[in-house]
Amino acid sequence: MLWGTQTVSNIADIVYTLSLVTLVFTASGSLLTTIFIPLFRMLSKMVSGLVAPLIMSRIRLTSILIGSQLGQFVIFTGLIFYLWLSPEVSYPIIFLAVFGMSFLDGWTDPARNALIPRLAEDEGLMKANGLMSVSDQVVKCSGWALSGVIVAVIGAVPTMWIASVSYFLAMFFTAFIRDPYAAAGIGNVDASPEAFGAKGALRKPSYGEQLSEGWKILATNRRIRTLAIVDNIDTLGGAAWLGAFILAFVVEVLHQDASWWGFMNTVFFIGSIAGGVFIVARVKKLQKNAYLWMLFSLLAYVMITFFFAFNSVPMLALILFAVSGLPVQIAGIIRRTLIQQNLTPAETPSAMSALSVLSNFTFAIAMLLLSWIADRYGMRDMYVVAGVMTTAAVVIGFVYRSAFREELSPAYASEENVVVNKA
């Protein structure tokens, strides 16, 4: 149910984004005005991630998903009626709707990633993450192309109804998901000894404690801290594969037209899908040395990046871009699984929220930094720098690999036993 609802929700996100971008660009003729849509989406999700721990400490994860999808359905349907009835387009209203929907959507990924380890265990957890990744990549690969065709045929506003219906369907089927931890009487709050007062009653944490809980976990949990450092340094280099950078590389280095940009995006998604399928098929082997598999996948990705930077043959670039999707997905899925495995069920929502905010912030910094490098030194040097950044992530990962030779924290094992006994 979770896999299905998130797939439908991703379809809605792609359709709504493409239709609004098309509508705003057609009406304004301004790229600067149109760029406010992804800008507001990113800023809103960052703000949403900061306050997400307050929501997750009070509301069940399934209820958060339902509320997020319901809110997006209401806002988006209201926007459709406005655009349908209004003779002129008001950009502030569109941007406000985008901000509101993205704010609600900012709770979806942390809630989903916190819910997956509650619904899948052991080998099933990595399989579940692999299945989610394959679904995400299939939707992205086909969704953008298909949405573009639909918008071209029936127009932007009629296409938006597809997104509205998709949000409603996602909300409807999310209602059938059952959180086993909630059923066992365990919520999204800290149940450690420090959380109890002098009389043994569970002490209600302050707002400040709830907001800072995820960041404290990142600072004190050695494994999570290592994974967060590797993830964010890798994100600095990974931003080089953003669509705008690829387009510039195609034109300036490969001397091809924009059609090659479409080819490269397509083959990358195919490689990413292959990575997710590989995870699902080889989960038993990967589970034994998951952390080292993650590092070796990043190392393979680094080598591909350097080859890509110095290559000027279009067909070889296409092959390298396709192959790069495989290690990127393997490393990403394993990293997410390791994070989920090394958090207690109560810790997961707040820690996932903090990681989401940190990742979005790092990605924004990476876009600015790599843009400056590309303008100042050229596209080749930008990809070399990106490769160096990911190399640094691999080196740091190897230096701190001893953290993953230790046993799981007693708190995690204890909380798992509580769930089993209550169930």
PDB file of C-alpha atoms in Angstrom, residues 81-253:
ATOM      1  CA  PHE A  81     -10.710  26.249 -10.201  1.00  0.00           C
ATOM      2  CA  TYR A  82      -9.036  29.645  -9.835  1.00  0.00           C
ATOM      3  CA  LEU A  83      -7.097  29.244 -13.103  1.00  0.00           C
ATOM      4  CA  TRP A  84     -10.210  27.928 -14.831  1.00  0.00           C
ATOM      5  CA  LEU A  85     -12.417  30.858 -13.758  1.00  0.00           C
ATOM      6  CA  SER A  86      -9.904  33.724 -13.705  1.00  0.00           C
ATOM      7  CA  PRO A  87      -9.320  35.641 -16.968  1.00  0.00           C
ATOM      8  CA  GLU A  88      -5.752  36.535 -15.942  1.00  0.00           C
ATOM      9  CA  VAL A  89      -3.014  34.553 -14.228  1.00  0.00           C
ATOM     10  CA  SER A  90      -1.911  35.869 -10.832  1.00  0.00           C
ATOM     11  CA  TYR A  91       1.638  34.681 -10.241  1.00  0.00           C
ATOM     12  CA  PRO A  92       1.657  35.411  -6.468  1.00  0.00           C
ATOM     13  CA  ILE A  93      -1.350  33.093  -6.020  1.00  0.00           C
ATOM     14  CA  ILE A  94       0.381  30.332  -8.010  1.00  0.00           C
ATOM     15  CA  PHE A  95       3.609  30.726  -6.027  1.00  0.00           C
ATOM     16  CA  LEU A  96       1.661  30.754  -2.750  1.00  0.00           C
ATOM     17  CA  ALA A  97      -0.083  27.518  -3.751  1.00  0.00           C
ATOM     18  CA  VAL A  98       3.275  25.960  -4.685  1.00  0.00           C
ATOM     19  CA  PHE A  99       4.726  27.018  -1.327  1.00  0.00           C
ATOM     20  CA  GLY A 100       1.761  25.537   0.565  1.00  0.00           C
ATOM     21  CA  MET A 101       1.823  22.242  -1.309  1.00  0.00           C
ATOM     22  CA  SER A 102       5.603  21.902  -0.973  1.00  0.00           C
ATOM     23  CA  PHE A 103       5.373  22.679   2.752  1.00  0.00           C
ATOM     24  CA  LEU A 104       2.993  19.745   3.195  1.00  0.00           C
ATOM     25  CA  ASP A 105       5.063  17.564   0.873  1.00  0.00           C
ATOM     26  CA  GLY A 106       8.136  18.261   3.015  1.00  0.00           C
ATOM     27  CA  TRP A 107       6.691  15.909   5.654  1.00  0.00           C
ATOM     28  CA  THR A 108       6.137  13.084   3.177  1.00  0.00           C
ATOM     29  CA  ASP A 109       9.713  11.825   2.647  1.00  0.00           C
ATOM     30  CA  PRO A 110      10.710  11.751   6.356  1.00  0.00           C
ATOM     31  CA  ALA A 111       7.399  10.058   7.238  1.00  0.00           C
ATOM     32  CA  ARG A 112       7.742   7.540   4.413  1.00  0.00           C
ATOM     33  CA  ASN A 113      11.373   6.736   5.208  1.00  0.00           C
ATOM     34  CA  ALA A 114      10.485   6.348   8.897  1.00  0.00           C
ATOM     35  CA  LEU A 115       7.527   4.105   8.085  1.00  0.00           C
ATOM     36  CA  ILE A 116       9.391   1.706   5.749  1.00  0.00           C
ATOM     37  CA  PRO A 117      11.515   0.063   8.524  1.00  0.00           C
ATOM     38  CA  ARG A 118       8.315  -0.429  10.547  1.00  0.00           C
ATOM     39  CA  LEU A 119       6.727  -2.379   7.694  1.00  0.00           C
ATOM     40  CA  ALA A 120       9.804  -4.325   6.522  1.00  0.00           C
ATOM     41  CA  GLU A 121      12.591  -5.993   8.485  1.00  0.00           C
ATOM     42  CA  ASP A 122      16.020  -7.529   7.866  1.00  0.00           C
ATOM     43  CA  GLU A 123      16.488  -8.381   4.163  1.00  0.00           C
ATOM     44  CA  GLY A 124      13.002  -7.099   3.473  1.00  0.00           C
ATOM     45  CA  LEU A 125      14.072  -3.569   4.439  1.00  0.00           C
ATOM     46  CA  MET A 126      16.706  -3.295   1.712  1.00  0.00           C
ATOM     47  CA  LYS A 127      14.310  -4.913  -0.766  1.00  0.00           C
ATOM     48  CA  ALA A 128      11.630  -2.390   0.177  1.00  0.00           C
ATOM     49  CA  ASN A 129      14.030   0.528  -0.303  1.00  0.00           C
ATOM     50  CA  GLY A 130      15.131  -0.950  -3.631  1.00  0.00           C
ATOM     51  CA  LEU A 131      11.525  -1.347  -4.750  1.00  0.00           C
ATOM     52  CA  MET A 132      10.746   2.253  -3.754  1.00  0.00           C
ATOM     53  CA  SER A 133      13.801   3.467  -5.669  1.00  0.00           C
ATOM     54  CA  VAL A 134      12.876   1.510  -8.808  1.00  0.00           C
ATOM     55  CA  SER A 135       9.362   2.929  -8.623  1.00  0.00           C
ATOM     56  CA  ASP A 136      10.654   6.486  -8.165  1.00  0.00           C
ATOM     57  CA  GLN A 137      12.978   6.193 -11.162  1.00  0.00           C
ATOM     58  CA  VAL A 138      10.356   4.580 -13.426  1.00  0.00           C
ATOM     59  CA  VAL A 139       7.902   7.356 -12.587  1.00  0.00           C
ATOM     60  CA  LYS A 140      10.535  10.041 -13.248  1.00  0.00           C
ATOM     61  CA  CYS A 141      11.702   8.422 -16.477  1.00  0.00           C
ATOM     62  CA  SER A 142       8.227   7.963 -17.956  1.00  0.00           C
ATOM     63  CA  GLY A 143       6.356  10.688 -16.076  1.00  0.00           C
ATOM     64  CA  TRP A 144       8.229  13.695 -17.450  1.00  0.00           C
ATOM     65  CA  ALA A 145       8.031  12.489 -21.052  1.00  0.00           C
ATOM     66  CA  LEU A 146       4.371  11.396 -20.847  1.00  0.00           C
ATOM     67  CA  SER A 147       3.312  14.546 -18.973  1.00  0.00           C
ATOM     68  CA  GLY A 148       4.946  16.685 -21.644  1.00  0.00           C
ATOM     69  CA  VAL A 149       2.944  14.926 -24.344  1.00  0.00           C
ATOM     70  CA  ILE A 150      -0.317  15.266 -22.381  1.00  0.00           C
ATOM     71  CA  VAL A 151       0.269  18.978 -21.741  1.00  0.00           C
ATOM     72  CA  ALA A 152       1.007  19.527 -25.435  1.00  0.00           C
ATOM     73  CA  VAL A 153      -2.188  17.708 -26.484  1.00  0.00           C
ATOM     74  CA  ILE A 154      -4.833  18.895 -23.989  1.00  0.00           C
ATOM     75  CA  GLY A 155      -3.210  21.953 -22.370  1.00  0.00           C
ATOM     76  CA  ALA A 156      -1.767  22.784 -18.950  1.00  0.00           C
ATOM     77  CA  VAL A 157      -4.960  23.366 -16.925  1.00  0.00           C
ATOM     78  CA  PRO A 158      -6.789  20.168 -18.065  1.00  0.00           C
ATOM     79  CA  THR A 159      -3.621  18.177 -17.332  1.00  0.00           C
ATOM     80  CA  MET A 160      -3.652  19.516 -13.780  1.00  0.00           C
ATOM     81  CA  TRP A 161      -6.853  17.532 -13.126  1.00  0.00           C
ATOM     82  CA  ILE A 162      -4.785  14.340 -13.501  1.00  0.00           C
ATOM     83  CA  ALA A 163      -2.563  15.489 -10.635  1.00  0.00           C
ATOM     84  CA  SER A 164      -5.591  16.412  -8.518  1.00  0.00           C
ATOM     85  CA  VAL A 165      -7.185  12.975  -8.967  1.00  0.00           C
ATOM     86  CA  SER A 166      -3.818  11.301  -8.249  1.00  0.00           C
ATOM     87  CA  TYR A 167      -3.497  13.155  -4.936  1.00  0.00           C
ATOM     88  CA  PHE A 168      -6.998  12.008  -3.974  1.00  0.00           C
ATOM     89  CA  LEU A 169      -6.262   8.368  -4.873  1.00  0.00           C
ATOM     90  CA  ALA A 170      -2.979   8.452  -2.933  1.00  0.00           C
ATOM     91  CA  MET A 171      -4.789   9.839   0.120  1.00  0.00           C
ATOM     92  CA  PHE A 172      -7.558   7.224  -0.160  1.00  0.00           C
ATOM     93  CA  PHE A 173      -5.237   4.206  -0.287  1.00  0.00           C
ATOM     94  CA  THR A 174      -2.901   5.581   2.394  1.00  0.00           C
ATOM     95  CA  ALA A 175      -5.825   5.191   4.808  1.00  0.00           C
ATOM     96  CA  PHE A 176      -5.412   1.401   4.505  1.00  0.00           C
ATOM     97  CA  ILE A 177      -1.803   1.403   5.756  1.00  0.00           C
ATOM     98  CA  ARG A 178      -1.418   0.176   9.347  1.00  0.00           C
ATOM     99  CA  ASP A 179       1.604   1.233  11.410  1.00  0.00           C
ATOM    100  CA  PRO A 180       2.515  -1.820  13.574  1.00  0.00           C
ATOM    101  CA  TYR A 181       4.324   0.357  16.103  1.00  0.00           C
ATOM    102  CA  ALA A 182       1.269   2.536  16.618  1.00  0.00           C
ATOM    103  CA  ALA A 183      -0.835  -0.619  17.003  1.00  0.00           C
ATOM    104  CA  ALA A 184       1.615  -1.859  19.649  1.00  0.00           C
ATOM    105  CA  GLY A 185       1.255   1.389  21.574  1.00  0.00           C
ATOM    106  CA  ILE A 186       4.619   2.869  20.605  1.00  0.00           C
ATOM    107  CA  GLY A 187       4.532   6.383  19.187  1.00  0.00           C
ATOM    108  CA  ASN A 188       7.103   8.719  17.685  1.00  0.00           C
ATOM    109  CA  VAL A 189       8.445   9.960  21.010  1.00  0.00           C
ATOM    110  CA  ASP A 190      11.590   9.250  22.988  1.00  0.00           C
ATOM    111  CA  ALA A 191      11.155   6.406  25.476  1.00  0.00           C
ATOM    112  CA  SER A 192      14.693   6.439  26.888  1.00  0.00           C
ATOM    113  CA  PRO A 193      15.284   6.640  30.671  1.00  0.00           C
ATOM    114  CA  GLU A 194      16.133  10.332  30.331  1.00  0.00           C
ATOM    115  CA  ALA A 195      12.621  10.984  29.016  1.00  0.00           C
ATOM    116  CA  PHE A 196      10.979  10.038  32.337  1.00  0.00           C
ATOM    117  CA  GLY A 197      10.472  12.400  35.246  1.00  0.00           C
ATOM    118  CA  ALA A 198      11.241  11.913  38.921  1.00  0.00           C
ATOM    119  CA  LYS A 199       7.962  10.046  39.585  1.00  0.00           C
ATOM    120  CA  GLY A 200       8.455   7.681  36.683  1.00  0.00           C
ATOM    121  CA  ALA A 201       5.925   9.395  34.427  1.00  0.00           C
ATOM    122  CA  LEU A 202       6.820  10.093  30.840  1.00  0.00           C
ATOM    123  CA  ARG A 203       7.965  13.695  30.700  1.00  0.00           C
ATOM    124  CA  LYS A 204       6.574  15.729  27.826  1.00  0.00           C
ATOM    125  CA  PRO A 205       9.530  17.253  25.952  1.00  0.00           C
ATOM    126  CA  SER A 206       9.560  20.975  25.260  1.00  0.00           C
ATOM    127  CA  TYR A 207       9.200  22.387  21.753  1.00  0.00           C
ATOM    128  CA  GLY A 208      12.901  23.168  21.704  1.00  0.00           C
ATOM    129  CA  GLU A 209      13.804  19.593  22.660  1.00  0.00           C
ATOM    130  CA  GLN A 210      11.538  18.203  19.942  1.00  0.00           C
ATOM    131  CA  LEU A 211      12.973  20.502  17.288  1.00  0.00           C
ATOM    132  CA  SER A 212      16.554  19.684  18.271  1.00  0.00           C
ATOM    133  CA  GLU A 213      16.107  15.942  18.830  1.00  0.00           C
ATOM    134  CA  GLY A 214      16.979  14.930  15.279  1.00  0.00           C
ATOM    135  CA  TRP A 215      20.060  17.152  15.239  1.00  0.00           C
ATOM    136  CA  LYS A 216      21.222  15.678  18.557  1.00  0.00           C
ATOM    137  CA  ILE A 217      20.930  12.195  17.087  1.00  0.00           C
ATOM    138  CA  LEU A 218      23.068  13.256  14.122  1.00  0.00           C
ATOM    139  CA  ALA A 219      25.670  14.619  16.540  1.00  0.00           C
ATOM    140  CA  THR A 220      25.751  11.742  19.062  1.00  0.00           C
ATOM    141  CA  ASN A 221      25.032   8.587  17.021  1.00  0.00           C
ATOM    142  CA  ARG A 222      28.411   7.677  15.540  1.00  0.00           C
ATOM    143  CA  ARG A 223      27.030   5.617  12.669  1.00  0.00           C
ATOM    144  CA  ILE A 224      24.376   8.149  11.696  1.00  0.00           C
ATOM    145  CA  ARG A 225      26.924  10.968  11.913  1.00  0.00           C
ATOM    146  CA  THR A 226      29.290   9.090   9.585  1.00  0.00           C
ATOM    147  CA  LEU A 227      26.523   8.346   7.088  1.00  0.00           C
ATOM    148  CA  ALA A 228      25.304  11.959   7.217  1.00  0.00           C
ATOM    149  CA  ILE A 229      28.821  13.304   6.526  1.00  0.00           C
ATOM    150  CA  VAL A 230      29.346  10.881   3.622  1.00  0.00           C
ATOM    151  CA  ASP A 231      25.885  11.641   2.248  1.00  0.00           C
ATOM    152  CA  ASN A 232      26.250  15.409   2.312  1.00  0.00           C
ATOM    153  CA  ILE A 233      29.766  15.508   0.875  1.00  0.00           C
ATOM    154  CA  ASP A 234      28.545  13.166  -1.859  1.00  0.00           C
ATOM    155  CA  THR A 235      25.599  15.532  -2.406  1.00  0.00           C
ATOM    156  CA  LEU A 236      28.040  18.383  -3.056  1.00  0.00           C
ATOM    157  CA  GLY A 237      29.517  16.417  -5.945  1.00  0.00           C
ATOM    158  CA  GLY A 238      26.265  14.783  -7.004  1.00  0.00           C
ATOM    159  CA  ALA A 239      24.683  18.147  -7.812  1.00  0.00           C
ATOM    160  CA  ALA A 240      26.884  18.160 -10.934  1.00  0.00           C
ATOM    161  CA  TRP A 241      24.372  15.791 -12.536  1.00  0.00           C
ATOM    162  CA  LEU A 242      21.605  18.389 -12.342  1.00  0.00           C
ATOM    163  CA  GLY A 243      19.773  18.818 -15.649  1.00  0.00           C
ATOM    164  CA  ALA A 244      21.049  22.348 -16.309  1.00  0.00           C
ATOM    165  CA  PHE A 245      24.688  21.264 -15.895  1.00  0.00           C
ATOM    166  CA  ILE A 246      24.212  18.269 -18.176  1.00  0.00           C
ATOM    167  CA  LEU A 247      22.635  20.496 -20.827  1.00  0.00           C
ATOM    168  CA  ALA A 248      25.592  22.904 -20.644  1.00  0.00           C
ATOM    169  CA  PHE A 249      28.059  19.996 -20.916  1.00  0.00           C
ATOM    170  CA  VAL A 250      26.214  18.599 -23.952  1.00  0.00           C
ATOM    171  CA  VAL A 251      26.340  21.966 -25.745  1.00  0.00           C
ATOM    172  CA  GLU A 252      29.775  23.243 -24.692  1.00  0.00           C
ATOM    173  CA  VAL A 253      31.862  20.057 -24.516  1.00  0.00           C
TER     174      VAL A 253
END
